[in-house]
Coordinates of N, CA and C in Angstrom, one line a residue:
X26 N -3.5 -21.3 5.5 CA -4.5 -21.1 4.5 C -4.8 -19.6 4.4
X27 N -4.8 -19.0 3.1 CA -5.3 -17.7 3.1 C -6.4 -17.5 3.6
X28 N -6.4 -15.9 3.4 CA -8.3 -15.8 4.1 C -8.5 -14.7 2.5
X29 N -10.0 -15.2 2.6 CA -10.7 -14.6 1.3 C -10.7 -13.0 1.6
X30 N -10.4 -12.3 0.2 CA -10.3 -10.9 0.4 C -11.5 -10.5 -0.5
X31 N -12.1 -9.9 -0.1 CA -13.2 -9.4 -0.1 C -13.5 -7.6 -0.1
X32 N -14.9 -7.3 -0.6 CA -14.6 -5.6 -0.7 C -15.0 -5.6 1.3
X33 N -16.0 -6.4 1.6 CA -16.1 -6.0 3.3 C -15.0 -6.4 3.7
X34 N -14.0 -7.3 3.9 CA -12.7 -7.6 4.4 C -11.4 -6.4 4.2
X35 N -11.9 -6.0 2.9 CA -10.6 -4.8 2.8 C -11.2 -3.2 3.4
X36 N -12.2 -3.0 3.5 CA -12.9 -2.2 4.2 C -12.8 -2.3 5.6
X37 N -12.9 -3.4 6.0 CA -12.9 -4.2 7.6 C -11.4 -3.8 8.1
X38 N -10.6 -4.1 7.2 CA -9.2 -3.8 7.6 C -8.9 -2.5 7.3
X39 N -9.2 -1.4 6.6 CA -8.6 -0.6 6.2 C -9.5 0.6 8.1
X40 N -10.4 0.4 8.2 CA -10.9 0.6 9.2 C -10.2 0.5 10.8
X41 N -9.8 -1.0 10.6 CA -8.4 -1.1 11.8 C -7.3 -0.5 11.8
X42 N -6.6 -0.2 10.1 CA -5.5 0.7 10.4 C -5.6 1.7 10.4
X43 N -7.1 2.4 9.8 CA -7.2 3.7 10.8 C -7.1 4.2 12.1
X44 N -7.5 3.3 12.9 CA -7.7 3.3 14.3 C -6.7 3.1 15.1
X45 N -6.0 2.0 13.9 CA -4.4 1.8 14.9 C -3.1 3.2 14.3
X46 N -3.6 4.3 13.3 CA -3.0 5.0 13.0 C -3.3 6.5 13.9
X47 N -4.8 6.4 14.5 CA -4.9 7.5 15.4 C -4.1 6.7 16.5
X48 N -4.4 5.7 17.1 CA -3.6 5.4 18.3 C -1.9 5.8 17.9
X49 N -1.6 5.5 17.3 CA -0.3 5.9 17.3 C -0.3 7.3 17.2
X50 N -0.5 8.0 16.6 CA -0.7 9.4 16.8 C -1.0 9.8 18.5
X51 N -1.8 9.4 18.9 CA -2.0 9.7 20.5 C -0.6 9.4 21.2
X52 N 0.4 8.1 20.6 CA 1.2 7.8 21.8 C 2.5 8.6 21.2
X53 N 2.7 9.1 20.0 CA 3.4 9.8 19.7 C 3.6 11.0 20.4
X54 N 2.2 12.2 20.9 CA 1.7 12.8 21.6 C 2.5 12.9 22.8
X55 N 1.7 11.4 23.7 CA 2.1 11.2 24.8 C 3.6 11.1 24.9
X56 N 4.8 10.6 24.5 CA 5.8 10.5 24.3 C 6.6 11.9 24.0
X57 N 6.0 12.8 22.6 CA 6.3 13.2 22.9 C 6.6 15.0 24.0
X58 N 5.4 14.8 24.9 CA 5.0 15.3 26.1 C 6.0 15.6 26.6
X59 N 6.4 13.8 26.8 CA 7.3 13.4 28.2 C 8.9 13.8 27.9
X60 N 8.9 14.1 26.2 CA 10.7 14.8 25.6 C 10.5 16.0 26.0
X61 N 9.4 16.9 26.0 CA 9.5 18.5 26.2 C 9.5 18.6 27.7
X62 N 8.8 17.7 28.4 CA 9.1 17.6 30.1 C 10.6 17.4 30.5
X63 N 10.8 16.3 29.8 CA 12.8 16.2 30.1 C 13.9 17.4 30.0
X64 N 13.3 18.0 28.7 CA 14.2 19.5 27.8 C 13.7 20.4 29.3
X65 N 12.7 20.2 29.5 CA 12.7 21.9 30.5 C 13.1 21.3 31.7
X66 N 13.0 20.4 32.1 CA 13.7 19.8 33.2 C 15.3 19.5 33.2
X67 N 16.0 19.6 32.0 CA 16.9 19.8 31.7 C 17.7 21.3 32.0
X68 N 16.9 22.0 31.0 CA 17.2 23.2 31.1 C 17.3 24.3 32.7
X69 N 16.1 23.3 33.3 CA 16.2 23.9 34.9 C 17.7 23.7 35.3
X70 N 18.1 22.4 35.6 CA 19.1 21.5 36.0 C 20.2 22.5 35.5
X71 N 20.0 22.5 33.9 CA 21.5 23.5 33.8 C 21.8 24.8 34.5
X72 N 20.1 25.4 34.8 CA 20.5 26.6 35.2 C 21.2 27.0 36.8
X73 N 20.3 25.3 37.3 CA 20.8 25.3 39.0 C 22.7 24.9 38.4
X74 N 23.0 24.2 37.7 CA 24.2 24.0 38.1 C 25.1 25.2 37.7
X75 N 24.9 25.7 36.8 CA 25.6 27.0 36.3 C 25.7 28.0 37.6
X76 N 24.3 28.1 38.3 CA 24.2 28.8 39.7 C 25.1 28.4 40.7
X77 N 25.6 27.0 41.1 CA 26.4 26.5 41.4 C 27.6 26.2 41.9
X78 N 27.9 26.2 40.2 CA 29.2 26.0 40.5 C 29.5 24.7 39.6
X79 N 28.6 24.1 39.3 CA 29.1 22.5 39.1 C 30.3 22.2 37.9
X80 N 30.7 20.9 37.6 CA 32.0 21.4 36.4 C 31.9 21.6 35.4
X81 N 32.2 21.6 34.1 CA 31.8 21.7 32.9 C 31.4 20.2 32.1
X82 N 32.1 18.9 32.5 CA 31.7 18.1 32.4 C 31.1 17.3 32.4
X83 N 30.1 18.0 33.6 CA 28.6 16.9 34.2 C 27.8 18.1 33.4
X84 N 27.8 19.6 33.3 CA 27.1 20.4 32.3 C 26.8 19.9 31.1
X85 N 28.2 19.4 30.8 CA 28.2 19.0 29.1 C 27.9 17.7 28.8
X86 N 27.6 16.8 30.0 CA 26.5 15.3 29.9 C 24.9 15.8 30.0
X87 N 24.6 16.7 31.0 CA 23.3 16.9 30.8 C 22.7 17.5 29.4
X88 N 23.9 18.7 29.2 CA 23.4 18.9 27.8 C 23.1 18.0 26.6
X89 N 23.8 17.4 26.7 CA 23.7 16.0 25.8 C 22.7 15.4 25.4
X90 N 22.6 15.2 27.2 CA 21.0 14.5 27.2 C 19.4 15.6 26.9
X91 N 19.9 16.9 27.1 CA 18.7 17.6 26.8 C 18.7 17.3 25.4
X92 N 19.8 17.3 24.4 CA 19.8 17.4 23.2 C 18.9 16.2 22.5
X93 N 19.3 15.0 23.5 CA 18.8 14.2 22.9 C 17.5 13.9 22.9
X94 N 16.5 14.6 23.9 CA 15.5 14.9 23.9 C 14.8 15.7 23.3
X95 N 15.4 16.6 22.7 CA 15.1 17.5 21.6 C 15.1 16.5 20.1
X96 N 16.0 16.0 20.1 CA 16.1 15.2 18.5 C 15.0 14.6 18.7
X97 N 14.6 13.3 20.0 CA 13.5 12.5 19.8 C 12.1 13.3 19.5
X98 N 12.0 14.7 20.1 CA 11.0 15.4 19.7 C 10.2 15.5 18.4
X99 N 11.5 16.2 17.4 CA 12.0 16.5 16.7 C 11.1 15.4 15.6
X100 N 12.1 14.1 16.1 CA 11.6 12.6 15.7 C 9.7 12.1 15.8
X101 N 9.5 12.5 16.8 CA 8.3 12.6 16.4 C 7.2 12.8 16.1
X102 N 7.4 14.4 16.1 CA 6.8 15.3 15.5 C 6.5 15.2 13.4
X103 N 8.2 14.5 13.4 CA 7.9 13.8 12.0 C 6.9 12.5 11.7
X104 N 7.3 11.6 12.8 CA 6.6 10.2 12.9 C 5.1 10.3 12.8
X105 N 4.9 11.4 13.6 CA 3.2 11.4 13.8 C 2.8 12.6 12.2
X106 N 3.5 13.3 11.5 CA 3.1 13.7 10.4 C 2.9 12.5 9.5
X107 N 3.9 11.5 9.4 CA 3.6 10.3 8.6 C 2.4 9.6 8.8
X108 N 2.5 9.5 10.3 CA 1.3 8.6 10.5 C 0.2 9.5 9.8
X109 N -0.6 10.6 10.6 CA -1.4 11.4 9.4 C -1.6 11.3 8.1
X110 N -0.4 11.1 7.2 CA -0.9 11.1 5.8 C -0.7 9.4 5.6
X111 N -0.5 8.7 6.6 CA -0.8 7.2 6.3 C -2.5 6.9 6.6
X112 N -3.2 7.4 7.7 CA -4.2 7.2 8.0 C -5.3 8.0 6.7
X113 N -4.6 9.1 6.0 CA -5.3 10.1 5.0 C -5.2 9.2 3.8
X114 N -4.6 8.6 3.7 CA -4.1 7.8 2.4 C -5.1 6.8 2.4
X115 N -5.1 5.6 3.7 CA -6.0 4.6 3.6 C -7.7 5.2 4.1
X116 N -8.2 6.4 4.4 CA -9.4 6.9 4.3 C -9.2 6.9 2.5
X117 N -8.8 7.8 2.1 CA -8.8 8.1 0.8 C -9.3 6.5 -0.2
X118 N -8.2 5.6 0.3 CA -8.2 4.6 -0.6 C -9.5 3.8 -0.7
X119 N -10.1 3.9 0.9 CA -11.2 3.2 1.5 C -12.4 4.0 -0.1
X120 N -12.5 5.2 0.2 CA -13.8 5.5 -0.3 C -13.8 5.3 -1.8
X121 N -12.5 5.5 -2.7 CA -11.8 4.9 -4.0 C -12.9 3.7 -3.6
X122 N -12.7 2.7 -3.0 CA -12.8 1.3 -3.0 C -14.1 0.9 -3.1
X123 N -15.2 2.0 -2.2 CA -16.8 1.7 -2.2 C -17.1 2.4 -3.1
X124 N -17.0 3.8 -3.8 CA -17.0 4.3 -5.1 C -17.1 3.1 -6.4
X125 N -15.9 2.6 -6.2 CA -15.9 1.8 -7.2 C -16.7 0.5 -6.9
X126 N -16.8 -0.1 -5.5 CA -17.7 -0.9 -5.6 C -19.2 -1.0 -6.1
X127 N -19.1 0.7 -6.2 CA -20.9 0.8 -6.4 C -21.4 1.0 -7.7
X128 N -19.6 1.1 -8.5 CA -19.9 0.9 -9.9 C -20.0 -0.6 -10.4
X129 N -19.2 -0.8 -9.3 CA -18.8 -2.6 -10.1 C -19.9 -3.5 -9.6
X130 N -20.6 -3.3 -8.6 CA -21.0 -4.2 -7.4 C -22.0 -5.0 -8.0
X131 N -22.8 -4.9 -8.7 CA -24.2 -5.0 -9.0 C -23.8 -6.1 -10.3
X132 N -22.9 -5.8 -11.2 CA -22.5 -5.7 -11.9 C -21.9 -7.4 -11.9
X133 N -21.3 -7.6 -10.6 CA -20.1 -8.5 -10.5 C -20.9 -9.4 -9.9
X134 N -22.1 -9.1 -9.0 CA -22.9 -9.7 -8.5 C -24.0 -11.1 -9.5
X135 N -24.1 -10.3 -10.4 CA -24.8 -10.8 -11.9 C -24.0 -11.8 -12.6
X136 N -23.0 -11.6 -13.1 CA -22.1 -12.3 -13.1 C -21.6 -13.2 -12.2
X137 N -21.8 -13.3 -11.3 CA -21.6 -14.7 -10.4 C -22.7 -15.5 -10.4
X138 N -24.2 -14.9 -9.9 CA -24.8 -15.8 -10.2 C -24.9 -16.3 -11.7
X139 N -24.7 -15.8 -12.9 CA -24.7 -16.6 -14.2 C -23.6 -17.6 -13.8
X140 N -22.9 -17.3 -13.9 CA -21.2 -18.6 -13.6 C -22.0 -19.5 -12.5
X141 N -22.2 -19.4 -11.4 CA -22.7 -20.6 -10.8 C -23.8 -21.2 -11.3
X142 N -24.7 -20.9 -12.4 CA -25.5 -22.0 -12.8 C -25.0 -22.8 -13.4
X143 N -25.4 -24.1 -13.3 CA -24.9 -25.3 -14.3 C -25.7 -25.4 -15.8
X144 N -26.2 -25.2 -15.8 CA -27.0 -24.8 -17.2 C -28.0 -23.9 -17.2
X145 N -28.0 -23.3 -18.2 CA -29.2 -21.8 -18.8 C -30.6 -22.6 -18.7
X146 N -31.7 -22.2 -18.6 CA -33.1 -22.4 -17.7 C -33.3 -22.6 -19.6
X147 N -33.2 -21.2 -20.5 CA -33.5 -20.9 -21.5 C -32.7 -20.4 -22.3
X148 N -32.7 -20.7 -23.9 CA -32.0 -19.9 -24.4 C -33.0 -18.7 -25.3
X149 N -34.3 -18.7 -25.0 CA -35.0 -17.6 -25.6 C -34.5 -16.2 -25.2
X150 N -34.7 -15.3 -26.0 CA -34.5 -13.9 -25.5 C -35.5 -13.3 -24.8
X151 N -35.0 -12.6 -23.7 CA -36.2 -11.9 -23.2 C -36.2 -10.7 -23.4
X152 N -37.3 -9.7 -23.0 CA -37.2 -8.3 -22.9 C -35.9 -7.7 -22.0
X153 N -35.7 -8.1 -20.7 CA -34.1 -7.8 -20.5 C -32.8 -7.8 -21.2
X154 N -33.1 -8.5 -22.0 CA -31.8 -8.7 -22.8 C -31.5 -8.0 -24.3
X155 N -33.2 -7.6 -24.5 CA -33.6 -6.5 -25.9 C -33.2 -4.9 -25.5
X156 N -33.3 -4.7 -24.1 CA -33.5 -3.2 -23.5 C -32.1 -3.1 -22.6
X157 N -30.9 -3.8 -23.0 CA -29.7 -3.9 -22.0 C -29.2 -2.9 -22.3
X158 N -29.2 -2.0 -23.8 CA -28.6 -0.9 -23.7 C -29.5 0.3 -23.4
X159 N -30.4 0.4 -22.8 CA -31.0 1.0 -22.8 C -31.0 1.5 -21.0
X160 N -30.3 0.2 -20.1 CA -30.5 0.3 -18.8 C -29.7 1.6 -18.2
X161 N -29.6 1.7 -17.4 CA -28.8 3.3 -16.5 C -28.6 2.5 -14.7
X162 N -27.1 2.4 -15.2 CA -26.4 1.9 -13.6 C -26.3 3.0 -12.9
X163 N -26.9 3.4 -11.7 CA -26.0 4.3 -10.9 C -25.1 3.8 -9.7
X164 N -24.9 4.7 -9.0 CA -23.7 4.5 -8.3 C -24.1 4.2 -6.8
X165 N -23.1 2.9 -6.0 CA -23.7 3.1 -4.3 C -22.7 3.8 -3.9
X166 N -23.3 4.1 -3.0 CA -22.0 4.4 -2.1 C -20.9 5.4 -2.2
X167 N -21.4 5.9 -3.7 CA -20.7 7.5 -4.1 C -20.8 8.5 -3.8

């Protein structure tokens, strides 16, 4: 069964993938910490073996592996820019969303209660209905 989508439900959720979009940013962080720890720990390793003596072979596997700690860097230094403009995008969309709710809200509210009556009380006119163009909606939440 679906679940009813709603302006508080899309608000509700846009809310959690902000929060799941800073967490990822943090572990992106954390991660990539642990690439720049490897590269210099790398870079040590090459310098002891070059001091050494060791062969060119086991050189040219560590280098590898520093390299590849550099790419994943590299990698998420991009990943966590995305996430940023994914988390900037759904702030952005969120306030779009109550902006507009505060045009529409009142609005759409009125309209549901008319639709759920089963019949009109009256069909006389009243003074609300003589001065409709006269009323001035403002805005919530803008």
């Amino acid at each position: 069964m679906a679940a009813e989508v709603t302006y508080e439900s899309v608000a509700e959720e846009s809310d959690e993938l902000s929060l799941m979009c800073k967490e990822d940013q943090f572990a992106c962080d954390r991660i990539k910490a642990r690439a720049d720890r490897e590269v210099g720990r790398g870079d040590a390793l090459l310098a002891q073996m070059a001091a050494t003596g060791f062969g060119t072979s086991l050189q040219a596997w560590v280098t590898r592996c520093r390299e590849d700690y550099q790419g994943m860097g590299t990698h998420l230094e991009n990943l966590k820019a995305n996430t940023i403009a994914q988390d900037e995008a759904v702030v952005k969309a969120k306030a779009l969303l109550l902006a507009g709710q505060g045009v529409y809200y009142d609005i759409a509210l009125d309209m549901e209660q008319v639709a759920e009556r089963e019949a009109y009380v009256s069909d006389t006119v009243d003074s609300e209905d003589t001065s409709a163009h006269t009323e001035v909606y403002e805005t919530k939440g803008a």
